Coordinates of C-alpha atoms (C1' of nucleotides) in Angstrom, one line a residue:
Chain A
M1 CA -20.6 -97.4 -108.0
A2 CA -19.5 -93.8 -107.3
P3 CA -16.1 -93.5 -105.6
D4 CA -17.5 -91.8 -102.5
L5 CA -20.1 -94.5 -101.9
L6 CA -17.5 -97.2 -102.5
E7 CA -15.4 -95.9 -99.7
A8 CA -18.1 -95.0 -97.3
S9 CA -18.1 -98.3 -95.5
K10 CA -14.5 -98.2 -94.3
E11 CA -13.8 -96.5 -91.0
R12 CA -10.4 -95.5 -92.2
R13 CA -10.1 -92.0 -93.4
V14 CA -9.7 -92.0 -97.1
K15 CA -8.4 -89.2 -99.1
E16 CA -10.6 -88.1 -102.0
L17 CA -9.8 -86.2 -105.1
P18 CA -10.8 -82.5 -104.9
A19 CA -14.0 -81.3 -106.5
L20 CA -13.9 -80.7 -110.2
Q21 CA -14.2 -77.1 -111.4
D22 CA -17.5 -76.2 -113.0
A23 CA -18.8 -79.7 -112.7
K24 CA -22.5 -80.2 -112.8
M25 CA -24.2 -83.5 -112.0
R26 CA -24.8 -85.6 -115.1
K27 CA -23.0 -83.1 -117.3
V28 CA -19.4 -84.3 -116.9
V29 CA -17.9 -86.1 -119.8
T30 CA -14.3 -87.3 -119.6
R31 CA -12.0 -89.6 -121.6
L32 CA -9.5 -92.3 -121.6
P33 CA -7.3 -91.4 -124.6
P34 CA -4.6 -94.0 -125.0
E35 CA -2.4 -94.3 -128.1
P36 CA -2.4 -98.0 -128.8
S37 CA 1.4 -98.1 -129.3
G38 CA 2.5 -100.1 -126.3
Y39 CA 1.3 -101.7 -123.1
P40 CA -0.6 -99.8 -120.4
H41 CA 1.5 -98.8 -117.4
I42 CA 1.0 -97.2 -114.1
G43 CA 0.8 -93.7 -115.6
H44 CA -2.1 -94.7 -117.7
A45 CA -3.8 -96.3 -114.7
Y46 CA -3.3 -93.0 -112.8
A47 CA -4.7 -90.8 -115.5
G48 CA -7.4 -93.3 -116.3
Y49 CA -8.5 -93.5 -112.7
I50 CA -8.8 -89.8 -112.4
N51 CA -10.9 -89.5 -115.5
W52 CA -13.1 -92.4 -114.4
Y53 CA -13.4 -91.0 -110.9
Y54 CA -14.8 -87.7 -112.0
A55 CA -17.1 -89.2 -114.6
R56 CA -18.6 -91.5 -111.9
K57 CA -18.6 -88.9 -109.2
Y58 CA -20.7 -86.6 -111.2
R59 CA -22.8 -89.4 -112.8
G60 CA -21.5 -88.4 -116.2
R61 CA -19.9 -90.3 -119.0
L62 CA -16.5 -91.8 -119.7
I63 CA -15.3 -92.3 -123.3
L64 CA -12.5 -94.7 -124.3
R65 CA -10.9 -93.1 -127.3
F66 CA -8.0 -94.7 -129.1
E67 CA -5.8 -92.0 -130.5
D68 CA -4.6 -93.9 -133.5
T69 CA -3.8 -91.3 -136.1
N70 CA -0.3 -92.4 -136.6
P71 CA -0.5 -95.8 -138.3
R72 CA 3.2 -96.3 -137.9
N73 CA 2.8 -96.3 -134.2
V74 CA -0.2 -98.4 -133.5
Q75 CA -0.9 -102.1 -133.5
K76 CA -4.0 -104.1 -133.0
E77 CA -2.8 -106.0 -130.0
Y78 CA -2.3 -102.8 -128.0
Y79 CA -5.9 -101.8 -128.4
E80 CA -6.8 -105.0 -126.6
A81 CA -4.0 -104.5 -124.1
F82 CA -5.5 -101.2 -123.1
K83 CA -9.0 -102.5 -122.7
K84 CA -7.7 -105.3 -120.5
G85 CA -5.6 -102.9 -118.5
Y86 CA -8.5 -100.6 -117.8
Q87 CA -10.7 -103.5 -117.0
W88 CA -8.2 -104.8 -114.5
M89 CA -8.2 -101.4 -112.9
E90 CA -12.0 -101.7 -112.8
I91 CA -12.3 -98.6 -114.9
D92 CA -15.4 -99.1 -117.0
W93 CA -16.3 -96.8 -119.9
D94 CA -19.6 -95.9 -121.5
E95 CA -18.5 -95.6 -125.1
E96 CA -15.6 -96.8 -127.2
L97 CA -14.2 -95.2 -130.3
K98 CA -11.2 -94.8 -132.5
V99 CA -10.0 -91.4 -133.7
S100 CA -9.1 -92.9 -137.0
D101 CA -12.8 -93.5 -137.6
D102 CA -13.3 -89.8 -137.9
M103 CA -10.9 -89.2 -140.8
P104 CA -13.7 -88.0 -143.1
Y105 CA -14.6 -85.4 -140.5
F106 CA -11.0 -84.2 -140.2
Y107 CA -10.7 -84.1 -144.0
E108 CA -13.8 -81.9 -144.3
K109 CA -12.5 -79.5 -141.6
A110 CA -9.1 -79.4 -143.2
R111 CA -10.5 -78.5 -146.7
E112 CA -12.5 -75.8 -145.1
L113 CA -9.4 -74.3 -143.5
L114 CA -7.6 -74.4 -146.8
E115 CA -10.4 -72.7 -148.5
R116 CA -10.5 -70.0 -145.9
Q117 CA -6.7 -69.5 -146.2
E118 CA -6.3 -70.5 -142.6
A119 CA -4.0 -73.3 -143.7
Y120 CA -1.4 -73.8 -146.4
F121 CA 1.0 -76.4 -147.8
C122 CA 4.7 -76.2 -147.1
T123 CA 7.4 -78.1 -148.9
C124 CA 10.2 -77.0 -146.6
Q125 CA 12.2 -79.8 -145.1
A126 CA 11.6 -80.6 -141.4
D127 CA 14.9 -78.9 -140.3
V128 CA 14.0 -75.8 -142.3
I129 CA 10.6 -75.6 -140.7
K130 CA 12.2 -76.1 -137.3
E131 CA 14.7 -73.3 -137.9
G132 CA 11.9 -71.0 -139.1
R133 CA 10.0 -71.6 -135.9
R134 CA 13.0 -70.9 -133.8
A135 CA 13.8 -67.8 -135.6
G136 CA 10.2 -66.7 -135.9
T137 CA 10.4 -66.2 -139.6
P138 CA 7.9 -67.3 -142.2
C139 CA 8.8 -69.4 -145.3
P140 CA 7.8 -68.5 -148.9
H141 CA 5.0 -71.1 -148.9
R142 CA 3.1 -69.0 -146.3
Q143 CA 2.0 -66.4 -148.8
D144 CA -1.5 -66.4 -150.0
I145 CA -1.9 -68.5 -153.1
G146 CA -5.7 -68.4 -153.3
D147 CA -7.5 -71.7 -153.7
K148 CA -4.4 -73.6 -155.1
N149 CA -3.9 -75.2 -151.7
V150 CA -7.2 -77.1 -152.1
A151 CA -5.9 -78.5 -155.4
I152 CA -2.7 -79.6 -153.7
W153 CA -4.7 -81.4 -151.1
D154 CA -6.4 -83.4 -153.8
K155 CA -3.1 -84.1 -155.6
I156 CA -1.7 -85.6 -152.4
I157 CA -4.7 -87.8 -152.0
D158 CA -4.2 -88.9 -155.6
G159 CA -0.7 -90.0 -154.7
K160 CA 1.4 -87.0 -155.7
Y161 CA 4.2 -86.1 -153.3
K162 CA 6.0 -88.5 -151.1
E163 CA 6.3 -88.7 -147.3
R164 CA 8.2 -85.8 -145.9
E165 CA 7.9 -83.8 -149.1
I166 CA 5.0 -81.7 -148.0
V167 CA 3.0 -80.8 -144.9
C168 CA -0.1 -78.9 -144.2
R169 CA 0.4 -76.0 -141.8
L170 CA -2.0 -73.8 -139.9
R171 CA -1.5 -70.1 -140.6
V172 CA -1.3 -68.6 -137.1
D173 CA 1.6 -66.4 -136.2
M174 CA 5.3 -67.1 -136.8
N175 CA 6.3 -64.7 -134.1
H176 CA 4.0 -66.0 -131.4
P177 CA 5.7 -66.3 -128.0
N178 CA 4.5 -69.8 -127.7
A179 CA 6.4 -71.7 -130.4
V180 CA 3.7 -74.2 -130.7
M181 CA 1.6 -71.5 -132.4
R182 CA 4.2 -70.7 -135.1
D183 CA 2.3 -72.3 -137.9
P184 CA 2.1 -75.8 -136.6
N185 CA 1.8 -78.8 -138.9
I186 CA -1.7 -80.2 -138.9
F187 CA -1.4 -82.9 -141.6
R188 CA 1.4 -85.0 -143.0
I189 CA 1.8 -87.9 -145.3
I190 CA 2.2 -91.4 -143.8
D191 CA 2.2 -94.2 -146.3
Y192 CA 1.8 -97.1 -143.9
P193 CA -1.1 -99.5 -143.5
H194 CA -3.4 -98.7 -140.5
P195 CA -4.5 -101.8 -138.5
F196 CA -8.2 -100.8 -138.9
Q197 CA -8.2 -98.3 -141.8
G198 CA -5.9 -100.1 -144.1
T199 CA -4.4 -98.0 -146.9
Q200 CA -7.4 -95.8 -147.6
Y201 CA -5.7 -92.7 -146.1
R202 CA -2.3 -91.2 -146.5
L203 CA -2.8 -87.8 -145.1
W204 CA -3.0 -88.1 -141.4
P205 CA -3.8 -85.3 -138.9
T206 CA -1.3 -84.5 -136.2
Y207 CA -2.1 -84.8 -132.5
D208 CA -3.2 -81.2 -131.9
F209 CA -5.6 -81.1 -134.9
A210 CA -7.2 -84.4 -134.2
N211 CA -7.4 -83.9 -130.5
A212 CA -8.8 -80.4 -130.6
L213 CA -11.7 -81.4 -132.8
E214 CA -12.2 -84.9 -131.4
D215 CA -12.6 -83.5 -127.9
H216 CA -15.4 -81.3 -129.1
R217 CA -17.0 -84.0 -131.3
N218 CA -17.1 -86.4 -128.3
G219 CA -18.7 -83.8 -126.1
I220 CA -15.9 -83.8 -123.6
S221 CA -16.7 -81.4 -120.8
H222 CA -13.4 -81.7 -118.9
I223 CA -10.0 -82.5 -120.4
L224 CA -8.0 -84.1 -117.6
R225 CA -4.5 -84.9 -118.6
S226 CA -0.9 -84.6 -117.7
N227 CA 0.8 -81.2 -118.3
E228 CA 3.2 -82.3 -120.9
F229 CA 0.5 -81.0 -123.2
A230 CA 0.2 -77.6 -121.4
S231 CA 1.8 -75.6 -124.2
R232 CA -0.6 -77.2 -126.7
D233 CA -3.7 -76.0 -124.9
E234 CA -3.4 -72.7 -126.6
L235 CA -3.2 -74.2 -130.1
Q236 CA -6.0 -76.6 -129.5
A237 CA -8.2 -73.8 -128.2
Y238 CA -7.3 -71.8 -131.3
I239 CA -8.3 -74.6 -133.6
R240 CA -11.7 -74.9 -131.9
D241 CA -12.1 -71.2 -132.2
L242 CA -11.5 -71.4 -135.9
F243 CA -14.7 -73.3 -136.1
Q244 CA -16.5 -71.4 -133.3
L245 CA -16.6 -74.5 -131.1
P246 CA -17.1 -74.2 -127.3
Q247 CA -14.1 -74.8 -125.1
P248 CA -14.0 -77.6 -122.6
L249 CA -12.4 -77.1 -119.2
I250 CA -8.8 -78.2 -118.9
Q251 CA -7.3 -79.5 -115.8
E252 CA -3.7 -80.8 -115.9
W253 CA -1.3 -82.4 -113.5
S254 CA 2.3 -83.5 -113.7
R255 CA 3.5 -86.7 -115.2
F256 CA 3.9 -89.3 -112.6
T257 CA 6.8 -91.7 -112.1
I258 CA 8.2 -94.2 -109.7
E259 CA 11.8 -93.9 -108.6
G260 CA 14.1 -96.2 -110.5
S261 CA 11.4 -97.6 -112.7
P262 CA 11.3 -96.1 -116.2
V263 CA 8.1 -96.2 -118.2
S264 CA 9.4 -95.1 -121.6
K265 CA 9.6 -97.6 -124.4
R266 CA 12.9 -96.1 -125.4
K267 CA 14.5 -97.2 -122.2
I268 CA 12.8 -100.5 -121.7
R269 CA 13.0 -102.0 -125.2
P270 CA 16.8 -102.4 -125.2
L271 CA 16.6 -104.2 -121.8
I272 CA 14.2 -106.7 -123.3
K273 CA 16.3 -107.1 -126.4
S274 CA 19.4 -107.8 -124.4
G275 CA 17.5 -110.2 -122.2
F276 CA 18.1 -108.3 -119.0
I277 CA 14.4 -108.3 -118.4
S278 CA 12.0 -111.0 -119.6
G279 CA 9.5 -108.8 -121.4
W280 CA 6.9 -106.1 -120.9
N281 CA 5.4 -108.0 -117.9
D282 CA 8.7 -108.4 -116.1
I283 CA 8.0 -107.9 -112.4
R284 CA 10.5 -105.0 -112.2
L285 CA 8.5 -102.9 -114.6
T286 CA 5.4 -100.7 -113.9
T287 CA 3.3 -101.9 -116.7
L288 CA -0.1 -103.1 -115.4
A289 CA 0.7 -106.6 -116.4
A290 CA 3.9 -106.4 -114.4
L291 CA 2.3 -104.9 -111.3
R292 CA -0.4 -107.6 -111.4
R293 CA 2.3 -110.3 -111.6
R294 CA 4.0 -108.8 -108.7
G295 CA 1.0 -109.0 -106.4
I296 CA 0.0 -105.3 -106.6
I297 CA -3.8 -105.0 -106.5
P298 CA -5.8 -102.3 -108.4
E299 CA -7.2 -100.7 -105.3
A300 CA -3.6 -100.0 -104.2
I301 CA -3.0 -98.1 -107.4
R302 CA -6.3 -96.3 -107.0
E303 CA -5.5 -95.3 -103.4
M304 CA -2.1 -94.2 -104.4
T305 CA -3.6 -92.0 -107.1
R306 CA -5.9 -90.4 -104.6
E307 CA -2.9 -89.7 -102.3
V308 CA -0.8 -88.2 -105.1
G309 CA -3.8 -86.2 -106.3
L310 CA -3.8 -83.8 -109.1
S311 CA -0.4 -82.5 -108.3
V312 CA 1.4 -80.0 -110.5
A313 CA 4.8 -80.7 -108.9
Q314 CA 6.9 -83.5 -110.3
P315 CA 6.0 -86.5 -108.2
V316 CA 8.7 -89.2 -108.1
L317 CA 7.2 -91.7 -105.8
D318 CA 9.2 -94.1 -103.8
W319 CA 8.1 -97.7 -104.2
S320 CA 7.5 -97.8 -100.5
V321 CA 4.4 -95.6 -100.9
L322 CA 2.7 -98.0 -103.3
L323 CA 4.0 -101.1 -101.5
G324 CA 2.9 -99.9 -98.1
I325 CA -0.6 -99.3 -99.3
N326 CA -0.7 -102.6 -101.1
R327 CA 0.5 -104.5 -98.1
R328 CA -2.3 -103.2 -95.9
L329 CA -4.9 -103.9 -98.6
V330 CA -3.7 -107.4 -99.5
D331 CA -3.3 -108.6 -95.9
P332 CA -6.9 -109.6 -95.4
I333 CA -7.2 -111.4 -98.8
A334 CA -3.9 -113.3 -98.8
N335 CA -4.0 -116.8 -97.3
R336 CA -1.0 -117.9 -95.4
Y337 CA 1.5 -120.7 -96.3
Y338 CA 4.7 -122.1 -94.9
A339 CA 7.8 -122.2 -97.0
V340 CA 11.5 -122.3 -96.4
T341 CA 14.6 -121.4 -98.3
Q342 CA 18.0 -123.1 -97.9
P343 CA 16.2 -125.9 -96.2
S344 CA 17.9 -127.2 -93.1
L345 CA 17.0 -130.7 -91.8
V346 CA 15.8 -130.9 -88.2
E347 CA 15.8 -134.4 -86.6
I348 CA 13.5 -134.7 -83.6
S349 CA 14.3 -137.3 -81.1
N350 CA 11.5 -138.8 -78.9
A351 CA 9.1 -136.8 -81.0
K352 CA 5.5 -137.3 -80.2
P353 CA 3.5 -137.7 -83.4
H354 CA 1.5 -134.4 -83.9
T355 CA -1.0 -133.4 -86.4
A356 CA -1.0 -129.7 -86.8
K357 CA -4.2 -127.9 -87.9
I358 CA -3.0 -124.6 -89.4
P359 CA -5.5 -121.9 -90.3
F360 CA -5.2 -120.3 -93.7
H361 CA -5.7 -116.9 -92.2
P362 CA -5.3 -115.8 -88.6
D363 CA -8.1 -113.3 -88.8
F364 CA -10.5 -115.3 -90.8
K365 CA -10.9 -118.7 -89.2
D366 CA -13.8 -119.5 -91.6
R367 CA -11.3 -120.0 -94.4
G368 CA -10.4 -123.3 -92.8
T369 CA -7.2 -125.1 -92.1
R370 CA -4.8 -127.6 -93.6
T371 CA -3.4 -130.5 -91.6
I372 CA 0.2 -131.5 -91.5
T373 CA 1.6 -134.4 -89.5
I374 CA 4.9 -134.0 -87.9
K375 CA 6.8 -137.3 -87.6
D376 CA 10.5 -137.3 -86.6
S377 CA 11.9 -134.6 -88.9
V378 CA 11.1 -131.3 -90.5
Y379 CA 12.8 -128.7 -92.6
I380 CA 13.3 -125.1 -91.4
D381 CA 14.7 -122.0 -93.1
G382 CA 18.5 -121.8 -93.4
Q383 CA 18.4 -118.3 -91.9
D384 CA 16.6 -119.6 -88.8
A385 CA 18.9 -122.5 -88.6
N386 CA 21.9 -120.3 -88.5
R387 CA 20.5 -118.4 -85.6
L388 CA 20.0 -121.5 -83.5
K389 CA 22.4 -122.3 -80.7
N390 CA 22.6 -125.5 -78.6
G391 CA 20.1 -125.4 -75.9
D392 CA 17.7 -123.0 -77.6
I393 CA 14.0 -123.9 -77.2
F394 CA 11.9 -122.8 -80.1
R395 CA 8.5 -123.7 -81.5
L396 CA 7.5 -125.2 -84.7
K397 CA 4.6 -122.8 -85.3
H398 CA 1.3 -124.6 -84.7
G399 CA 3.3 -127.6 -83.7
Y400 CA 5.2 -128.0 -80.5
N401 CA 8.5 -126.9 -78.8
I402 CA 11.8 -128.5 -79.5
Q403 CA 15.2 -127.9 -78.0
V404 CA 18.5 -127.9 -79.9
Q405 CA 20.8 -130.7 -78.8
R406 CA 23.6 -130.4 -81.4
K407 CA 24.1 -129.0 -84.8
T408 CA 26.0 -130.9 -87.6
K409 CA 26.4 -130.3 -91.3
K410 CA 23.8 -132.9 -92.0
A411 CA 21.1 -131.9 -89.5
I412 CA 20.1 -130.1 -86.4
Y413 CA 19.3 -132.6 -83.7
C414 CA 16.6 -131.6 -81.4
S415 CA 14.4 -133.1 -78.8
Y416 CA 10.8 -132.6 -77.9
A417 CA 10.4 -129.8 -75.4
G418 CA 6.8 -129.6 -74.4
D419 CA 3.8 -127.7 -75.6
D420 CA 3.9 -124.5 -73.5
L421 CA 3.8 -121.6 -75.9
D422 CA 5.5 -119.3 -73.4
Q423 CA 8.6 -121.5 -73.1
A424 CA 9.5 -121.1 -76.7
E425 CA 11.8 -118.2 -77.4
F426 CA 10.6 -117.8 -80.9
R427 CA 8.3 -119.5 -83.4
I428 CA 9.2 -120.4 -86.9
Q429 CA 7.6 -121.9 -89.9
W430 CA 8.6 -125.3 -91.2
V431 CA 7.7 -127.9 -93.8
I432 CA 7.8 -131.7 -93.9
D433 CA 9.2 -134.0 -96.6
D434 CA 6.1 -133.9 -98.8
S435 CA 6.8 -130.3 -99.7
I436 CA 7.3 -129.1 -103.2
P437 CA 10.1 -127.2 -104.8
M438 CA 9.6 -123.5 -105.3
E439 CA 11.4 -120.5 -106.7
L440 CA 11.0 -117.0 -105.2
R441 CA 11.7 -114.0 -107.3
Y442 CA 12.4 -110.7 -105.5
P443 CA 12.2 -107.6 -107.6
D444 CA 14.1 -104.4 -107.0
V445 CA 14.4 -101.1 -108.8
L446 CA 15.8 -101.3 -112.3
F447 CA 17.9 -98.2 -112.1
I448 CA 19.8 -96.7 -109.2
K449 CA 20.9 -93.1 -109.8
G450 CA 20.5 -93.7 -113.5
E451 CA 22.7 -96.8 -113.5
L452 CA 21.2 -100.1 -114.4
N453 CA 20.9 -102.2 -111.2
S454 CA 22.5 -105.5 -112.0
S455 CA 21.0 -107.2 -109.0
S456 CA 17.5 -105.9 -109.6
L457 CA 16.1 -109.5 -109.6
R458 CA 17.0 -112.0 -107.0
K459 CA 15.9 -115.6 -107.3
V460 CA 15.9 -117.9 -104.4
E461 CA 15.1 -121.7 -104.5
G462 CA 13.3 -123.3 -101.6
I463 CA 10.5 -125.7 -100.7
A464 CA 6.9 -124.9 -99.9
E465 CA 4.3 -126.9 -97.9
H466 CA 2.3 -129.3 -99.9
A467 CA -1.0 -127.4 -99.6
I468 CA 0.3 -124.7 -101.9
R469 CA -0.3 -127.1 -104.8
E470 CA -4.0 -126.3 -104.5
V471 CA -3.4 -122.6 -105.0
K472 CA -4.3 -121.3 -108.5
P473 CA -1.8 -119.3 -110.5
G474 CA -2.7 -115.6 -110.2
T475 CA -3.5 -115.8 -106.5
I476 CA -1.9 -113.5 -103.9
I477 CA -0.6 -115.3 -100.9
Q478 CA 1.6 -114.7 -97.9
L479 CA 4.5 -116.9 -97.1
E480 CA 4.7 -116.5 -93.3
R481 CA 7.6 -114.5 -92.1
K482 CA 8.7 -113.9 -95.7
G483 CA 6.1 -111.6 -97.2
F484 CA 3.4 -111.4 -99.8
G485 CA 3.7 -113.0 -103.2
F486 CA 1.9 -113.9 -106.4
I487 CA 1.6 -117.4 -107.6
D488 CA 3.0 -117.2 -111.1
G489 CA 3.1 -120.8 -112.0
N490 CA 2.2 -124.0 -110.2
G491 CA 3.5 -127.1 -112.0
E492 CA 6.3 -129.3 -111.0
K493 CA 7.7 -126.3 -109.2
V494 CA 5.8 -123.4 -107.8
N495 CA 7.0 -120.0 -108.9
I496 CA 6.2 -117.1 -106.6
N497 CA 6.9 -113.4 -107.4
M498 CA 7.5 -111.7 -104.1
T499 CA 5.8 -108.3 -103.9
E500 CA 8.8 -106.6 -102.2
Chain B
rG1 C1' 18.5 -69.8 -127.1
rC2 C1' 13.2 -68.8 -126.3
rC3 C1' 8.3 -70.0 -123.9
rC4 C1' 5.5 -72.3 -119.9
rU5 C1' 5.2 -74.8 -115.1
rG6 C1' 6.8 -76.1 -110.4
rA7 C1' 9.8 -76.2 -105.5
rU8 C1' 6.6 -78.1 -98.0
rA9 C1' 9.8 -84.1 -93.5
rG10 C1' 13.7 -89.9 -96.7
rU11 C1' 9.3 -90.2 -100.5
rG12 C1' 4.4 -88.4 -101.9
rU13 C1' 0.8 -84.8 -100.4
rA14 C1' -2.7 -80.8 -97.8
rG15 C1' -2.3 -75.6 -96.7
rC16 C1' -1.0 -70.7 -100.8
rC17 C1' -5.8 -67.8 -104.9
rA18 C1' -9.0 -64.7 -100.1
rG19 C1' -1.6 -63.3 -94.8
rG20 C1' -2.8 -64.4 -88.2
rU21 C1' -6.4 -70.0 -85.6
rC22 C1' 0.5 -73.4 -89.1
rA23 C1' 4.5 -74.9 -82.7
rA24 C1' 2.2 -76.8 -90.7
rU25 C1' -2.3 -82.0 -92.6
rC26 C1' -2.5 -86.9 -94.1
rA27 C1' -0.2 -91.3 -96.4
rU28 C1' 4.3 -93.9 -96.8
rC29 C1' 8.9 -94.4 -94.0
rA30 C1' 11.9 -94.8 -89.5
rU31 C1' 11.8 -95.7 -84.3
rG32 C1' 9.7 -97.3 -79.1
rG33 C1' 5.7 -100.0 -77.0
rG34 C1' 1.0 -103.1 -77.1
rC35 C1' -1.6 -107.1 -79.6
rU36 C1' -0.7 -111.5 -82.3
rU37 C1' 1.3 -119.3 -82.4
rU38 C1' 4.3 -114.4 -88.7
rC39 C1' 9.5 -110.5 -89.2
rG40 C1' 2.3 -109.6 -91.8
rC41 C1' -2.1 -106.8 -90.3
rC42 C1' -4.1 -103.8 -86.3
rC43 C1' -3.6 -100.3 -81.9
rC44 C1' -0.9 -96.4 -79.0
rG45 C1' 3.4 -93.1 -78.8
rU46 C1' 7.7 -90.7 -81.0
rG47 C1' 10.8 -88.5 -85.2
rG48 C1' 11.3 -85.6 -89.5
rA49 C1' 9.8 -80.2 -93.9
rC50 C1' 8.0 -74.5 -95.7
rC51 C1' 14.7 -74.0 -102.0
rC52 C1' 17.9 -69.3 -101.3
rG53 C1' 18.2 -63.8 -100.7
rG54 C1' 15.7 -59.3 -100.3
rG55 C1' 10.9 -56.5 -99.8
rU56 C1' 5.7 -55.3 -98.1
rU57 C1' 3.2 -56.0 -93.3
rC58 C1' 2.0 -55.4 -86.4
rG59 C1' 2.3 -60.5 -88.6
rA60 C1' 4.6 -64.3 -94.6
rA61 C1' 4.6 -71.4 -96.1
rU62 C1' 0.9 -67.9 -98.1
rC63 C1' 1.7 -61.4 -101.3
rC64 C1' 5.9 -58.8 -104.4
rC65 C1' 11.0 -58.7 -106.6
rG66 C1' 15.6 -61.2 -107.7
rG67 C1' 18.2 -65.8 -107.8
rU68 C1' 19.0 -71.3 -107.8
rC69 C1' 17.4 -76.0 -109.1
rA70 C1' 13.9 -79.3 -111.5
rG71 C1' 10.2 -80.7 -115.2
rG72 C1' 7.7 -79.8 -119.9
rG73 C1' 7.4 -77.5 -124.8
rC74 C1' 9.7 -75.1 -129.3
rA75 C1' 8.5 -83.2 -133.8
rC76 C1' 6.2 -84.5 -140.7
rC77 C1' 5.4 -88.5 -131.9
rA78 C1' 1.3 -88.5 -128.8

RNA sequence: GCCCUGAUAGUGUAGCCAGGUCAAUCAUCAUGGGCUUUCGCCCCGUGGACCCGGGUUCGAAUCCCGGUCAGGGCACCA
């Protein structure tokens, strides 16, 4: 369904993404271009949603394209992880392909450039090339050596030269103001088995070369991506011009981050290694797997994306923006349960037996109720217990009122105090002795001002009402007066990841 | 060092190209109240911002110049 139709039924004003430049109905083709070298995170979801949004808005096509031309980076499991991630985001695509399947095409184009003297082989070391770029000076390999470059190409394929001994460079302009244009490398040797291509190739194209041609080959009409690639636009356009290919429209935005929650593998991997976080789906991270396990729903990420829009500033979102949207969206879907931490025993004298029928959701009575019978004792939350003073009348929510007689270390002794709702000063949730043990995990930001936050994960033990047994892992619930959470495991003990 | 972007409430964002209707939008947040057998949701109200300095103009968030700060690029990563 198109995004605008999808939102039409809600009364609430929803922010939409702006119209796409030069977009004609049924002519828009966009892409999801992940490198399968890690797990998808919120940045991928953000970019993916934008590409999906415009493809659907204009009834065009969306292509899932795995950018897997560096065999050393990519792994099979990540291809699947990305597909699962996009599916979770409800981003569907019309075609799926791998850039590595187009190697024969890149080879053909590369040979053509060598023949046309538009490219050459260079045996300078990486640091020499780098220095030449900085200084704007050409190296000796740049001079025209006729068709010898084509012969070198064949030699490399035959196994001559080792990795890092030689690269293929485009002959552009060593004095170009944009340093990307100073004879960029377009092919290099990587002797490493590719998960799908095996060892049949050792000359692999660089990002710019593969991307420039691939975008054309896929019929991409609009390249929508983050602006870390901005300075490569010129080069990619140049490469397409070399083959007289049409230029797609490019729209870029700034890379998107959430305060205190890094996305880079460089920063996260050591934290996993040291055991500080449990893995790539640790609830403090912003991988899609982590967000799911924290109780964030895809629509919240989509709405957040629309709010941020195609900004070219440097958005560093506070968690509150995502969490606030999520809370609103999750409220109607999350059934309510009672649970207490630091359980405090409440003994009720002259209690009348009472069977409470508690609705699973206050706004949707059709979801039914569970029944709990109060006998002569219940457990309440330690925090509530601390607040109670002798003489206080409070209500066991959906039960009846009780009055505090005296507090001891062992228990709070109360007496039945009627049914009048108005007489109770406050209402609290409670559980009885058939309740089951639970662990709540409260996530916080991983870094505060660049420093690792040692208390970024708080675990609290407690007990939850028996009915929570029936809730399947993966369900988002609300623990009344505690917040929303995600049932992460439901065995002997129920584990709940609190959303905030 | 060089090149390219950007800067609007605590956070994000609209407005800037085509100067006035901007006493600056919306979301999130904070706060007061209402509703509610939750400290959730919902409803009503309130609070908070145009990076700095010059210039052009009757008039500048918007145009020009100069700073400052931030991000990206100058990879045999993408």
